């Protein structure tokens, strides 16, 4: 199974400074994100979201707020014709030393354990941070960096449509 591993905030959904997440209740999809995700699905990719949510462990939002937001995001994406296979998140503080906080590879490894049919050589990762890029490199994934100086730079998720056609 080939997978498009996608970062959430700044890639699919608008990102905010940490303290502002306290007041965020509804997703705000970035322009072209749902269309790009539908296109990836049409190419045979399954969508898995990989997201650091240290704002839970650092007290900016509760686990219940995260879960509510995620349900709303998945519902909105589904209404746009996007089926997300799964979401993996790290709720720990950045200084916790956990294995799942990007740039560590724990969330990708967890996805591969849950879905052993994932073929990393046919999959890729798209995100907007150096931690995303470092994690993708550690896992041997092709990486598309949103507004990042990298081998495969893109301005937004929607640019994948041209690159992968």
PDB file of C-alpha atoms in Angstrom:
ATOM      1  CA  UNK A   1       0.000   0.000   0.000  1.00  0.00           C
ATOM      2  CA  UNK A   2       1.376   3.404  -0.920  1.00  0.00           C
ATOM      3  CA  UNK A   3       0.687   6.211   1.530  1.00  0.00           C
ATOM      4  CA  UNK A   4       0.722   9.986   1.399  1.00  0.00           C
ATOM      5  CA  UNK A   5       1.818  10.845   4.926  1.00  0.00           C
ATOM      6  CA  UNK A   6       0.732  14.430   5.536  1.00  0.00           C
ATOM      7  CA  UNK A   7       1.461  16.873   8.306  1.00  0.00           C
ATOM      8  CA  UNK A   8      -1.688  18.560   9.618  1.00  0.00           C
ATOM      9  CA  UNK A   9      -1.097  22.161  10.707  1.00  0.00           C
ATOM     10  CA  UNK A  10       0.412  24.357   8.009  1.00  0.00           C
ATOM     11  CA  UNK A  11      -0.072  21.605   5.418  1.00  0.00           C
ATOM     12  CA  UNK A  12      -3.774  20.659   5.432  1.00  0.00           C
ATOM     13  CA  UNK A  13      -5.136  23.085   7.999  1.00  0.00           C
ATOM     14  CA  UNK A  14      -4.198  26.630   8.967  1.00  0.00           C
ATOM     15  CA  UNK A  15      -1.561  26.778  11.698  1.00  0.00           C
ATOM     16  CA  UNK A  16      -1.587  29.167  14.640  1.00  0.00           C
ATOM     17  CA  UNK A  17       0.878  30.249  17.324  1.00  0.00           C
ATOM     18  CA  UNK A  18       0.694  27.767  20.217  1.00  0.00           C
ATOM     19  CA  UNK A  19      -1.228  30.035  22.622  1.00  0.00           C
ATOM     20  CA  UNK A  20      -3.899  30.803  19.993  1.00  0.00           C
ATOM     21  CA  UNK A  21      -4.863  27.120  19.655  1.00  0.00           C
ATOM     22  CA  UNK A  22      -6.720  27.473  22.973  1.00  0.00           C
ATOM     23  CA  UNK A  23      -9.500  29.360  21.157  1.00  0.00           C
ATOM     24  CA  UNK A  24      -9.522  27.378  17.876  1.00  0.00           C
ATOM     25  CA  UNK A  25     -12.615  25.185  17.563  1.00  0.00           C
ATOM     26  CA  UNK A  26     -13.133  24.656  13.835  1.00  0.00           C
ATOM     27  CA  UNK A  27     -10.745  23.552  11.107  1.00  0.00           C
ATOM     28  CA  UNK A  28      -9.748  26.006   8.399  1.00  0.00           C
ATOM     29  CA  UNK A  29      -8.576  23.991   5.409  1.00  0.00           C
ATOM     30  CA  UNK A  30      -5.824  25.582   3.378  1.00  0.00           C
ATOM     31  CA  UNK A  31      -6.694  26.475  -0.211  1.00  0.00           C
ATOM     32  CA  UNK A  32      -6.469  23.472  -2.479  1.00  0.00           C
ATOM     33  CA  UNK A  33      -5.663  20.986   0.308  1.00  0.00           C
ATOM     34  CA  UNK A  34      -8.824  18.880  -0.038  1.00  0.00           C
ATOM     35  CA  UNK A  35      -8.545  18.871  -3.834  1.00  0.00           C
ATOM     36  CA  UNK A  36      -4.908  17.739  -3.605  1.00  0.00           C
ATOM     37  CA  UNK A  37      -5.845  14.990  -1.161  1.00  0.00           C
ATOM     38  CA  UNK A  38      -8.624  13.777  -3.467  1.00  0.00           C
ATOM     39  CA  UNK A  39      -6.122  13.725  -6.320  1.00  0.00           C
ATOM     40  CA  UNK A  40      -3.636  11.711  -4.260  1.00  0.00           C
ATOM     41  CA  UNK A  41      -6.391   9.211  -3.510  1.00  0.00           C
ATOM     42  CA  UNK A  42      -7.172   8.963  -7.234  1.00  0.00           C
ATOM     43  CA  UNK A  43      -3.518   7.988  -7.784  1.00  0.00           C
ATOM     44  CA  UNK A  44      -3.928   5.131  -5.319  1.00  0.00           C
ATOM     45  CA  UNK A  45      -2.396   6.762  -2.245  1.00  0.00           C
ATOM     46  CA  UNK A  46      -3.987   6.232   1.162  1.00  0.00           C
ATOM     47  CA  UNK A  47      -3.900   9.323   3.380  1.00  0.00           C
ATOM     48  CA  UNK A  48      -2.379   9.183   6.864  1.00  0.00           C
ATOM     49  CA  UNK A  49      -2.013  12.361   8.918  1.00  0.00           C
ATOM     50  CA  UNK A  50       1.086  12.611  11.147  1.00  0.00           C
ATOM     51  CA  UNK A  51       0.954  15.510  13.610  1.00  0.00           C
ATOM     52  CA  UNK A  52       2.887  16.804  16.604  1.00  0.00           C
ATOM     53  CA  UNK A  53       0.382  18.011  19.180  1.00  0.00           C
ATOM     54  CA  UNK A  54       2.755  18.941  21.994  1.00  0.00           C
ATOM     55  CA  UNK A  55       0.295  21.728  22.791  1.00  0.00           C
ATOM     56  CA  UNK A  56      -1.659  19.042  24.681  1.00  0.00           C
ATOM     57  CA  UNK A  57       1.288  18.091  26.898  1.00  0.00           C
ATOM     58  CA  UNK A  58       2.299  21.722  27.320  1.00  0.00           C
ATOM     59  CA  UNK A  59      -1.186  22.700  28.514  1.00  0.00           C
ATOM     60  CA  UNK A  60      -2.391  24.911  25.653  1.00  0.00           C
ATOM     61  CA  UNK A  61      -5.292  22.577  24.804  1.00  0.00           C
ATOM     62  CA  UNK A  62      -6.864  19.513  26.399  1.00  0.00           C
ATOM     63  CA  UNK A  63      -6.999  16.048  24.885  1.00  0.00           C
ATOM     64  CA  UNK A  64     -10.779  16.539  24.543  1.00  0.00           C
ATOM     65  CA  UNK A  65     -10.211  19.743  22.525  1.00  0.00           C
ATOM     66  CA  UNK A  66      -7.765  17.913  20.254  1.00  0.00           C
ATOM     67  CA  UNK A  67     -10.182  15.018  19.729  1.00  0.00           C
ATOM     68  CA  UNK A  68     -13.095  17.367  18.993  1.00  0.00           C
ATOM     69  CA  UNK A  69     -11.028  19.357  16.487  1.00  0.00           C
ATOM     70  CA  UNK A  70      -9.803  16.165  14.806  1.00  0.00           C
ATOM     71  CA  UNK A  71     -13.359  14.816  14.467  1.00  0.00           C
ATOM     72  CA  UNK A  72     -14.438  18.100  12.875  1.00  0.00           C
ATOM     73  CA  UNK A  73     -11.447  18.093  10.526  1.00  0.00           C
ATOM     74  CA  UNK A  74     -12.112  14.521   9.389  1.00  0.00           C
ATOM     75  CA  UNK A  75     -15.822  15.285   8.926  1.00  0.00           C
ATOM     76  CA  UNK A  76     -14.989  18.370   6.854  1.00  0.00           C
ATOM     77  CA  UNK A  77     -12.489  16.443   4.740  1.00  0.00           C
ATOM     78  CA  UNK A  78     -14.998  13.641   4.202  1.00  0.00           C
ATOM     79  CA  UNK A  79     -17.584  16.217   3.085  1.00  0.00           C
ATOM     80  CA  UNK A  80     -14.951  17.349   0.547  1.00  0.00           C
ATOM     81  CA  UNK A  81     -14.604  13.771  -0.705  1.00  0.00           C
ATOM     82  CA  UNK A  82     -11.406  12.948   1.190  1.00  0.00           C
ATOM     83  CA  UNK A  83     -11.117   9.689   3.112  1.00  0.00           C
ATOM     84  CA  UNK A  84      -8.328   9.715   5.692  1.00  0.00           C
ATOM     85  CA  UNK A  85      -7.119   6.239   6.604  1.00  0.00           C
ATOM     86  CA  UNK A  86      -5.763   7.253  10.017  1.00  0.00           C
ATOM     87  CA  UNK A  87      -4.310  10.007  12.173  1.00  0.00           C
ATOM     88  CA  UNK A  88      -1.229   9.540  14.346  1.00  0.00           C
ATOM     89  CA  UNK A  89      -0.394  12.266  16.847  1.00  0.00           C
ATOM     90  CA  UNK A  90       2.151  12.967  19.548  1.00  0.00           C
ATOM     91  CA  UNK A  91       0.579  14.618  22.623  1.00  0.00           C
ATOM     92  CA  UNK A  92       3.803  14.864  24.623  1.00  0.00           C
ATOM     93  CA  UNK A  93       5.767  17.927  25.638  1.00  0.00           C
ATOM     94  CA  UNK A  94       8.594  18.742  23.255  1.00  0.00           C
ATOM     95  CA  UNK A  95      11.136  18.150  26.027  1.00  0.00           C
ATOM     96  CA  UNK A  96       9.681  14.770  27.049  1.00  0.00           C
ATOM     97  CA  UNK A  97      12.182  12.706  25.063  1.00  0.00           C
ATOM     98  CA  UNK A  98       9.397  10.532  23.633  1.00  0.00           C
ATOM     99  CA  UNK A  99       9.957   8.577  20.440  1.00  0.00           C
ATOM    100  CA  UNK A 100       6.878   9.923  18.661  1.00  0.00           C
ATOM    101  CA  UNK A 101       7.569  13.665  18.558  1.00  0.00           C
ATOM    102  CA  UNK A 102       8.827  14.696  15.124  1.00  0.00           C
ATOM    103  CA  UNK A 103      11.623  14.673  14.020  1.00  0.00           C
ATOM    104  CA  UNK A 104      11.760  11.238  15.676  1.00  0.00           C
ATOM    105  CA  UNK A 105      10.202   8.469  13.604  1.00  0.00           C
ATOM    106  CA  UNK A 106       7.852   6.877  16.150  1.00  0.00           C
ATOM    107  CA  UNK A 107       4.589   7.888  14.446  1.00  0.00           C
ATOM    108  CA  UNK A 108       5.676   6.511  11.064  1.00  0.00           C
ATOM    109  CA  UNK A 109       6.845   3.297  12.738  1.00  0.00           C
ATOM    110  CA  UNK A 110       3.493   3.043  14.561  1.00  0.00           C
ATOM    111  CA  UNK A 111       1.662   3.459  11.251  1.00  0.00           C
ATOM    112  CA  UNK A 112       3.775   0.702   9.688  1.00  0.00           C
ATOM    113  CA  UNK A 113       3.076  -1.597  12.639  1.00  0.00           C
ATOM    114  CA  UNK A 114      -0.672  -0.961  12.422  1.00  0.00           C
ATOM    115  CA  UNK A 115      -0.679  -1.252   8.622  1.00  0.00           C
ATOM    116  CA  UNK A 116       2.096  -3.728   7.732  1.00  0.00           C
ATOM    117  CA  UNK A 117       1.127  -3.508   4.055  1.00  0.00           C
ATOM    118  CA  UNK A 118       2.552   0.047   3.872  1.00  0.00           C
ATOM    119  CA  UNK A 119       5.355   0.206   1.318  1.00  0.00           C
ATOM    120  CA  UNK A 120       7.566   3.137   2.349  1.00  0.00           C
ATOM    121  CA  UNK A 121       9.495   3.117  -0.936  1.00  0.00           C
ATOM    122  CA  UNK A 122       6.243   3.938  -2.774  1.00  0.00           C
ATOM    123  CA  UNK A 123       5.066   6.446  -0.163  1.00  0.00           C
ATOM    124  CA  UNK A 124       5.992  10.043   0.609  1.00  0.00           C
ATOM    125  CA  UNK A 125       5.669  12.696   3.293  1.00  0.00           C
ATOM    126  CA  UNK A 126       4.610  16.330   2.854  1.00  0.00           C
ATOM    127  CA  UNK A 127       4.985  18.922   5.575  1.00  0.00           C
ATOM    128  CA  UNK A 128       5.999  22.451   6.411  1.00  0.00           C
ATOM    129  CA  UNK A 129       8.712  22.132   9.047  1.00  0.00           C
ATOM    130  CA  UNK A 130      12.313  21.034   9.340  1.00  0.00           C
ATOM    131  CA  UNK A 131      11.126  18.414  11.856  1.00  0.00           C
ATOM    132  CA  UNK A 132       8.863  16.991   9.128  1.00  0.00           C
ATOM    133  CA  UNK A 133      11.784  16.858   6.712  1.00  0.00           C
ATOM    134  CA  UNK A 134      14.134  15.250   9.239  1.00  0.00           C
ATOM    135  CA  UNK A 135      11.555  12.600  10.150  1.00  0.00           C
ATOM    136  CA  UNK A 136      10.890  11.788   6.488  1.00  0.00           C
ATOM    137  CA  UNK A 137      14.622  11.468   5.834  1.00  0.00           C
ATOM    138  CA  UNK A 138      15.067   9.198   8.869  1.00  0.00           C
ATOM    139  CA  UNK A 139      12.325   6.930   7.493  1.00  0.00           C
ATOM    140  CA  UNK A 140      13.685   6.933   3.937  1.00  0.00           C
ATOM    141  CA  UNK A 141      10.600   8.718   2.613  1.00  0.00           C
ATOM    142  CA  UNK A 142      10.547  11.097  -0.321  1.00  0.00           C
ATOM    143  CA  UNK A 143       9.762  14.508   1.200  1.00  0.00           C
ATOM    144  CA  UNK A 144       7.876  17.477  -0.226  1.00  0.00           C
ATOM    145  CA  UNK A 145       8.559  20.597   1.831  1.00  0.00           C
ATOM    146  CA  UNK A 146       6.059  23.419   1.934  1.00  0.00           C
ATOM    147  CA  UNK A 147       8.025  26.666   1.725  1.00  0.00           C
ATOM    148  CA  UNK A 148      11.181  24.879   2.852  1.00  0.00           C
ATOM    149  CA  UNK A 149      14.647  24.795   1.302  1.00  0.00           C
ATOM    150  CA  UNK A 150      14.742  21.114   0.378  1.00  0.00           C
ATOM    151  CA  UNK A 151      15.147  18.764  -2.584  1.00  0.00           C
ATOM    152  CA  UNK A 152      11.416  18.863  -3.447  1.00  0.00           C
ATOM    153  CA  UNK A 153      10.086  22.300  -2.456  1.00  0.00           C
ATOM    154  CA  UNK A 154       6.414  23.130  -2.942  1.00  0.00           C
ATOM    155  CA  UNK A 155       4.390  26.202  -2.059  1.00  0.00           C
ATOM    156  CA  UNK A 156       1.337  24.234  -0.940  1.00  0.00           C
ATOM    157  CA  UNK A 157      -0.155  20.763  -1.011  1.00  0.00           C
ATOM    158  CA  UNK A 158      -1.996  21.665  -4.209  1.00  0.00           C
ATOM    159  CA  UNK A 159       1.330  21.764  -6.110  1.00  0.00           C
ATOM    160  CA  UNK A 160       1.633  17.990  -5.689  1.00  0.00           C
ATOM    161  CA  UNK A 161      -0.974  17.644  -8.409  1.00  0.00           C
ATOM    162  CA  UNK A 162       1.462  18.962 -11.026  1.00  0.00           C
ATOM    163  CA  UNK A 163       4.475  17.106  -9.615  1.00  0.00           C
ATOM    164  CA  UNK A 164       2.802  13.707  -9.436  1.00  0.00           C
ATOM    165  CA  UNK A 165       0.817  13.811 -12.687  1.00  0.00           C
TER     166      UNK A 165
END
